[in-house]
XYZ file of C-alpha atoms in Angstrom:
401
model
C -23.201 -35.443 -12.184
C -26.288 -36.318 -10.104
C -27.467 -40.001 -9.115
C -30.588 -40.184 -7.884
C -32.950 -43.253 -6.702
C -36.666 -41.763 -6.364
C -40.016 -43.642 -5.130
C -41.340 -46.369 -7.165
C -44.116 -44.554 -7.647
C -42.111 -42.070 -10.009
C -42.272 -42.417 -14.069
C -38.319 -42.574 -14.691
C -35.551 -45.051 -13.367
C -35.283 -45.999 -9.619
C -31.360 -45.303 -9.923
C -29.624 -42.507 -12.399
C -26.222 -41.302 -12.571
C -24.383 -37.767 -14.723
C -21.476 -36.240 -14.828
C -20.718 -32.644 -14.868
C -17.068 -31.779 -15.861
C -15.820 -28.303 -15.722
C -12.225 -27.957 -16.858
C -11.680 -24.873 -19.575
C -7.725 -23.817 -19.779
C -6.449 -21.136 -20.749
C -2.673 -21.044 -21.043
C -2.629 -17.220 -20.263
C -3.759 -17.503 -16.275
C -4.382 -20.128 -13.568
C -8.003 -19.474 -12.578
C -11.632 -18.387 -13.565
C -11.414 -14.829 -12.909
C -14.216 -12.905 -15.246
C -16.327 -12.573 -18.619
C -15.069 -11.265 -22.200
C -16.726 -7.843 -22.111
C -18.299 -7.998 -25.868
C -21.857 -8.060 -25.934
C -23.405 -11.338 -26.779
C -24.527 -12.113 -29.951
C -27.146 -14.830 -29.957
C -27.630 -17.293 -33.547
C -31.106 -17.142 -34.405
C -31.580 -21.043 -33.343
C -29.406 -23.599 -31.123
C -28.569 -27.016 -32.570
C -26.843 -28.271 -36.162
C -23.608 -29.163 -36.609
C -22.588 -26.065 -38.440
C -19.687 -28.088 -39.707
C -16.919 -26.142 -42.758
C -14.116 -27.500 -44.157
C -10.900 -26.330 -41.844
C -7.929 -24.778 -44.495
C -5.499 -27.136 -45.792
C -2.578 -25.178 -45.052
C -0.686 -23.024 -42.678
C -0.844 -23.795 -38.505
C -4.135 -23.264 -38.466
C -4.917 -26.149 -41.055
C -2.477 -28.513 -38.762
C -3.865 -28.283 -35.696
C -7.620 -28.951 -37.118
C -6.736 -31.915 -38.273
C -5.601 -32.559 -34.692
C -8.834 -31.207 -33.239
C -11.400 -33.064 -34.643
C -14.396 -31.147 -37.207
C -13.883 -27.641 -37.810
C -17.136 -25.916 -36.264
C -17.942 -22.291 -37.568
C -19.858 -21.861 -34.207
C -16.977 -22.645 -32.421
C -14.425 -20.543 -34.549
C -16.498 -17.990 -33.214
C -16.311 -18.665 -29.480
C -12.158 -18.775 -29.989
C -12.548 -15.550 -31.669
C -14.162 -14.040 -28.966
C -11.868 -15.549 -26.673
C -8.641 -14.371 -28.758
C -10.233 -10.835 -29.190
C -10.588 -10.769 -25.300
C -7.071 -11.956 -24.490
C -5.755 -9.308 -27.136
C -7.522 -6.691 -24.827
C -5.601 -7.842 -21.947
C -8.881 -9.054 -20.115
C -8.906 -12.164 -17.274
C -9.178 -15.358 -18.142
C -13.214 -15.925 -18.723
C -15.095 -18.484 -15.694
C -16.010 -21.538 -17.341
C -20.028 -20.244 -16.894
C -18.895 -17.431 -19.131
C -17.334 -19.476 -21.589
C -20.628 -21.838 -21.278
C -22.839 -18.434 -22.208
C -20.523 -17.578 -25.105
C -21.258 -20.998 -26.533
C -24.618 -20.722 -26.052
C -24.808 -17.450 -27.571
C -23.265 -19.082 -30.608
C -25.958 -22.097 -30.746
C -23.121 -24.538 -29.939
C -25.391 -27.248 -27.940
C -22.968 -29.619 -26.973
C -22.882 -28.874 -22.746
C -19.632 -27.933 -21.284
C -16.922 -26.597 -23.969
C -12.711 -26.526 -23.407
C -11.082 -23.959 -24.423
C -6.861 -23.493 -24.695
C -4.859 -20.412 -26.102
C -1.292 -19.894 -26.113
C 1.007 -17.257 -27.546
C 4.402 -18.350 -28.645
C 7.667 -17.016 -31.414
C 7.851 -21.011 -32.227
C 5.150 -22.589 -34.453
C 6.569 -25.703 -33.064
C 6.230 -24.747 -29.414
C 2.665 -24.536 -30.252
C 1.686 -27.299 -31.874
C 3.651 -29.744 -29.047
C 1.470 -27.696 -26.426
C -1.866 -27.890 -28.588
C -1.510 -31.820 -28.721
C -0.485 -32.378 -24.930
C -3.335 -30.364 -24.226
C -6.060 -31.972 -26.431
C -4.535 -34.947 -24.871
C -5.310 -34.224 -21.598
C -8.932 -33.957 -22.636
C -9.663 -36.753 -24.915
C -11.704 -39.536 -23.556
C -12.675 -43.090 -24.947
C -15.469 -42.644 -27.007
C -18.339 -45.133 -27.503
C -17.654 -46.824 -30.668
C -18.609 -45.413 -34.128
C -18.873 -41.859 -32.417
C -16.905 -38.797 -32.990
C -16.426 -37.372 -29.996
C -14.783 -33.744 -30.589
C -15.800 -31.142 -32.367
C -13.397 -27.953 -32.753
C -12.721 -24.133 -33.822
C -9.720 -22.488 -34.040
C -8.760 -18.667 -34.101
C -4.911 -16.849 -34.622
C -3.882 -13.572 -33.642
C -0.853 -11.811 -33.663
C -0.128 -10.412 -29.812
C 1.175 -7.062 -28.886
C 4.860 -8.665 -28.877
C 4.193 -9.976 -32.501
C 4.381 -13.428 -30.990
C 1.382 -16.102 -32.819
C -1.359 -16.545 -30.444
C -3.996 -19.693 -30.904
C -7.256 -20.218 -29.270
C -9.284 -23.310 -29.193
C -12.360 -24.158 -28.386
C -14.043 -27.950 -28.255
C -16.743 -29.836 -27.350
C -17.610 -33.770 -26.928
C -20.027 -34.777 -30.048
C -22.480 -37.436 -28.459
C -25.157 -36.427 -29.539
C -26.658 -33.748 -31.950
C -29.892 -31.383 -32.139
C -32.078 -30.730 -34.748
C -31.793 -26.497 -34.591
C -34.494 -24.852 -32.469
C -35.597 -21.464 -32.695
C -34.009 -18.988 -30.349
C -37.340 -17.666 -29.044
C -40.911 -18.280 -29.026
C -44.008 -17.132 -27.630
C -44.686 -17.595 -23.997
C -46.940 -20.932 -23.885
C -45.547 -21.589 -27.164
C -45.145 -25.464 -27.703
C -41.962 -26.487 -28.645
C -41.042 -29.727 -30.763
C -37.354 -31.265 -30.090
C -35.795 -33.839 -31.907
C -32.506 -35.111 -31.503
C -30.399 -38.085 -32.470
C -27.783 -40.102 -30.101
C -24.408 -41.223 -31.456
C -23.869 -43.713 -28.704
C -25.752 -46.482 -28.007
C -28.639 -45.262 -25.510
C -30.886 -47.399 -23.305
C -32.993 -43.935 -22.373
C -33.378 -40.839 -22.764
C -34.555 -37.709 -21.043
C -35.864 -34.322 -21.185
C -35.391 -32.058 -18.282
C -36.171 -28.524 -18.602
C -35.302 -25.300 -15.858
C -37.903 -22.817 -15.959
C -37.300 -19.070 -15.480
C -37.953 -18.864 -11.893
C -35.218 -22.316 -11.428
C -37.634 -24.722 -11.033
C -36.415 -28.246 -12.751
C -39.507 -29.943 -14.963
C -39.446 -33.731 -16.881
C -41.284 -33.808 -19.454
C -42.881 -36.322 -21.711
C -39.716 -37.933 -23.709
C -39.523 -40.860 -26.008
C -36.595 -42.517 -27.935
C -36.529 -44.910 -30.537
C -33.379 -46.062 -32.682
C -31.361 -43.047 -31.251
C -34.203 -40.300 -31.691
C -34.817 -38.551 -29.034
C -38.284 -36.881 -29.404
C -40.151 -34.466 -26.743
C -42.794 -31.675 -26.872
C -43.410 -28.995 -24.082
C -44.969 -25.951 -23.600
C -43.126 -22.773 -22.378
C -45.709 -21.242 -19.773
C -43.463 -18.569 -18.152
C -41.677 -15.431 -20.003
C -37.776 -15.538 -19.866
C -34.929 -17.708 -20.424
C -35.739 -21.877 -20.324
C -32.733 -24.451 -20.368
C -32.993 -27.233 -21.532
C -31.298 -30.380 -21.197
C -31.215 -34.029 -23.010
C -30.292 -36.732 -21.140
C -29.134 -39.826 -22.716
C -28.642 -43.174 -20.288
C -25.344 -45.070 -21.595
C -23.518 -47.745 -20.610
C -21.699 -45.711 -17.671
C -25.478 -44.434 -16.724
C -27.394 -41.337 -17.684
C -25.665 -38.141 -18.924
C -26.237 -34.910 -20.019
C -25.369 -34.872 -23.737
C -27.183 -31.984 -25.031
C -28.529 -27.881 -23.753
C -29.704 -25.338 -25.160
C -30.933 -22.107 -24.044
C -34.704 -20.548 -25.553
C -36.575 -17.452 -24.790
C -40.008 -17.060 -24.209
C -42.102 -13.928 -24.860
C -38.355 -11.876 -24.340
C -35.719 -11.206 -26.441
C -32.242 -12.695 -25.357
C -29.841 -10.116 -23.326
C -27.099 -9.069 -25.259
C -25.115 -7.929 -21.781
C -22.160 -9.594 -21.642
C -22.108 -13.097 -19.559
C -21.601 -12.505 -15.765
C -19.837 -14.974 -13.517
C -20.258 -15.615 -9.880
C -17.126 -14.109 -7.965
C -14.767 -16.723 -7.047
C -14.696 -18.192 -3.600
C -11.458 -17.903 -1.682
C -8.827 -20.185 -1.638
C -10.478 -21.952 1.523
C -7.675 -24.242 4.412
C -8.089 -27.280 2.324
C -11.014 -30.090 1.902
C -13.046 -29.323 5.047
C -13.218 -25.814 4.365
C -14.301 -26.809 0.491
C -16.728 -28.414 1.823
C -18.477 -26.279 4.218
C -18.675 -23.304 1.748
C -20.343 -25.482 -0.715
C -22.853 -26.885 2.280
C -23.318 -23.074 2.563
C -23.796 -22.956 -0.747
C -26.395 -25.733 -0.929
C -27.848 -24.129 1.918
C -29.225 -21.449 0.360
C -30.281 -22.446 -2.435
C -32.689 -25.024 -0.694
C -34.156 -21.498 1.125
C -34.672 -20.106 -2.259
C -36.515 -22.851 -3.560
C -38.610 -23.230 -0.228
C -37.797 -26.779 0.658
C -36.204 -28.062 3.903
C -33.041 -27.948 4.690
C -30.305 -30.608 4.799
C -28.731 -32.009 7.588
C -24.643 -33.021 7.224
C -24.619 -36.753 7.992
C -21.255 -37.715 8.754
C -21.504 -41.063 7.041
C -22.338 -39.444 4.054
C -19.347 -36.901 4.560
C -16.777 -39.997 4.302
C -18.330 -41.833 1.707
C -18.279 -38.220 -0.751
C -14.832 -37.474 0.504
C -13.731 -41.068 -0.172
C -15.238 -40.567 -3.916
C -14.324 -37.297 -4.238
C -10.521 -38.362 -3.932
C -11.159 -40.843 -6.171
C -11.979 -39.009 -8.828
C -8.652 -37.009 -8.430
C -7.065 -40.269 -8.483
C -8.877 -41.143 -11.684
C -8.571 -37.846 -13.019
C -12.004 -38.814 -14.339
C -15.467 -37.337 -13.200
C -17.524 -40.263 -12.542
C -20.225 -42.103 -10.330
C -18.446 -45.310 -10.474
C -14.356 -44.813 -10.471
C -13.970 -48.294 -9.437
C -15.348 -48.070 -5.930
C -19.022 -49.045 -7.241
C -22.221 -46.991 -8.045
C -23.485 -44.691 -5.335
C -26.399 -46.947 -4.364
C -23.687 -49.988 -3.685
C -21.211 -46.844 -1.605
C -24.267 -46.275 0.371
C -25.479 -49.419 0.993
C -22.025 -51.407 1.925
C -21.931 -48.515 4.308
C -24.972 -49.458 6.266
C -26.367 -46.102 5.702
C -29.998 -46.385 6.192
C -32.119 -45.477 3.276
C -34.988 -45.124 0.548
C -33.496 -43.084 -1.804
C -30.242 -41.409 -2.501
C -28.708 -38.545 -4.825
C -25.308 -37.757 -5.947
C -23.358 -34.900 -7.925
C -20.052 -34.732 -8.824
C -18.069 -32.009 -10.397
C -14.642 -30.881 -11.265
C -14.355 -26.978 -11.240
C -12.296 -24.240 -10.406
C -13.853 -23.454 -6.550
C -16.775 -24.348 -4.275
C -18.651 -21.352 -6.199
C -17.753 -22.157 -9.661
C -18.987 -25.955 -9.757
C -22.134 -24.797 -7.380
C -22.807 -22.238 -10.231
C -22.258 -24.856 -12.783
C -24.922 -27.837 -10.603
C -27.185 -24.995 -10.207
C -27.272 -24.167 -13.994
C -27.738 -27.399 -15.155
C -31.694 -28.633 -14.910
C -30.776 -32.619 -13.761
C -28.283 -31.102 -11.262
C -30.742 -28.905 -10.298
C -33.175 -31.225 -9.866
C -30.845 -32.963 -6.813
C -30.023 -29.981 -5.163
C -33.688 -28.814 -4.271
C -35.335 -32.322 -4.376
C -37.689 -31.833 -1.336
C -37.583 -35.709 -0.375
C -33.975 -35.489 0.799
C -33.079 -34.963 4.489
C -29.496 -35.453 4.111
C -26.141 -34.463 2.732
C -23.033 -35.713 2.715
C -20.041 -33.428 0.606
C -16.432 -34.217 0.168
C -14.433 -32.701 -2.053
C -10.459 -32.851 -3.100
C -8.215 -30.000 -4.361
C -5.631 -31.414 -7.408
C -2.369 -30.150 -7.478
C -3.538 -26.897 -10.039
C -5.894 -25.910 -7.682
C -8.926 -27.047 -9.041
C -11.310 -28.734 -7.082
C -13.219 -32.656 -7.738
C -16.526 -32.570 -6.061
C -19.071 -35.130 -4.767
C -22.532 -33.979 -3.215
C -24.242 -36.979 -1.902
C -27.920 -36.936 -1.070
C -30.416 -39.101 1.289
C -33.866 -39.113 2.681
């Protein structure tokens, strides 16, 4: 989730805040460890809700009504997922299970995903509801914030094996084609379920370069129009300004003058199990690091003040078990500024993600993220970052001139 407060001279906000969560689980292993191996098979356009009625009876009809609206799309990123666990294959990286949903023209940005195998019917529906649990968050009012699909197999013990897959509903696009012509214009539309104060369009080029472009809203549409001037794969992202600040709400992926890959999705290798929080850290400076070099801007000096300040946030989030900008400890503008940290503008990201490489995939991926990480007018960085008790990691990247 990046913050960022730019010059005044700039066209968007002086202050802006998103979150980036990263949390699939899959019951079968403990961490991110590859990519289903089935070629990818990409829907002809990204967006639509792609919404079915969910069967009335049986375990499979219990759980949906559990699990929010049953999403064809995302029946077939649990089938993928089931099919892969039936082959005995690692648990998929959470950028892999990203792709698949992609693939599928599920828009919604960063899916869950849960399977189990169990004799007991009963077993698994107890499991299925402590897990949805876990994930379900307060949702603005009037919105529905999951959307679900649902696949059963039958393991090689015979035992009933579910798969879920789910994504937070705030917003919804009107379907885009999968590709275009390079410099092809490109119309999006797309509607808010939350109350929005502002919206944005933010776009990452082939090369990795993160573009704004031109966005308007008006009673929860979000319209934009851009060209595509390079040849390859464009993300793009909607963000929509709430109540807790800006947040990414909506991506999809397009192709220009190519034809999508059907190669499987690859994962970065994770990073090993580092000696705790400094050593977290330091691999995802490295990490930083070298994407700055890649992008041709300076690099970043660690500022120790900054280093407490993320740390301090970072286990706050833990604490919280919420990704966030503000956990109760104020906005990171105020968390710099109590500090006496000297300043014109300042950046933040959080994550929550399996390792140092796994959430740097994930910030790199994401075009607002993106945007923080090689922002040429930052100087500084301060990074703290907490492991939880399953070994995941909460993250906090925070950036100054």
């Amino acid at each position: 989730m990046p913050v960022r407060r730019v010059a005044a001279i700039r066209a968007w906000p002086l202050a802006w805040t998103l979150a980036l969560t990263l949390a699939p689980v899959l019951a079968s292993g403990t961490a991110d460890a590859g990519s289903p191996s089935a070629p990818l098979r990409w829907s002809h356009e990204v967006g639509g809700a792609d919404l079915a009625l969910p069967p009335k009876d049986g375990l499979l009809g219990k759980l949906y009504a559990r699990c929010g609206s049953r999403s064809l799309a995302l029946d077939g990123v649990a089938l993928a997922l089931a099919t892969a666990r039936a082959r005995g294959e690692a648990r998929p990286a959470a950028a892999a299970i990203a792709e698949l949903a992609q693939a599928r023209g599920v828009a919604q940005p960063w899916p869950r995903v849960w399977s189990l195998a169990s004799e007991s019917p009963r077993v698994l529906e107890e499991k299925f509801d402590a897990w949805l649990e876990r994930g379900t968050k307060a949702p603005p009012p009037g919105v529905n914030l999951r959307r679900c699909g649902l696949a059963e197999e039958i393991d090689a013990a015979g035992r009933t094996m579910i798969t879920a897959a789910t994504v937070d509903v705030l917003a919804e696009l009107s379907p885009l084609p999968r590709t275009v012509r390079q410099y092809g214009w490109v119309d999006l539309s797309a509607l808010i379920h939350a109350d929005a104060s502002d919206a944005k369009v933010v776009l990452l080029d082939p090369t990795g370069s993160p573009k704004r472009v031109p966005t308007s809203l008006s009673r929860g549409r979000v319209r934009s129009r851009f060209n595509l001037d390079r040849a390859g794969a464009w993300t793009i992202q909607v963000l929509a300004t709430l109540d807790s600040g800006p947040l990414p709400v909506l991506e999809a992926r397009i192709f220009a003058g190519v034809e999508p890959s059907d190669s499987p999705p690859q994962s970065a290798p994770a990073a090993p199990r580092s000696a705790g929080d400094h050593g977290d850290a330091d691999a995802l400076a490295r990490l930083v690091a070298r994407s700055r070099s890649g992008a041709k801007v300076p690099a970043l000096r660690r500022d120790p003040a900054l280093d407490v300040l993320a740390l301090t946030h970072a286990r706050a989030m833990r604490q919280r078990r919420q990704v966030a900008h503000d956990t109760g400890d104020g906005s990171p503008r105020d968390r710099v500024r109590e500090a006496g940290v000297v300043h014109t503008q300042v950046g933040e990201n959080v994550a929550h993600a399996a390792d140092p490489a796994a959430a740097h995939r994930a910030l790199s991926l994401s075009p607002s993220h993106r945007e923080n990480l090689v922002f040429a007018g930052f100087r500084r960085i301060g990074i703290g970052t907490a492991r939880d008790h399953d070994g995941t990691l909460w993250v906090t990247q925070l950036f100054a001139d």
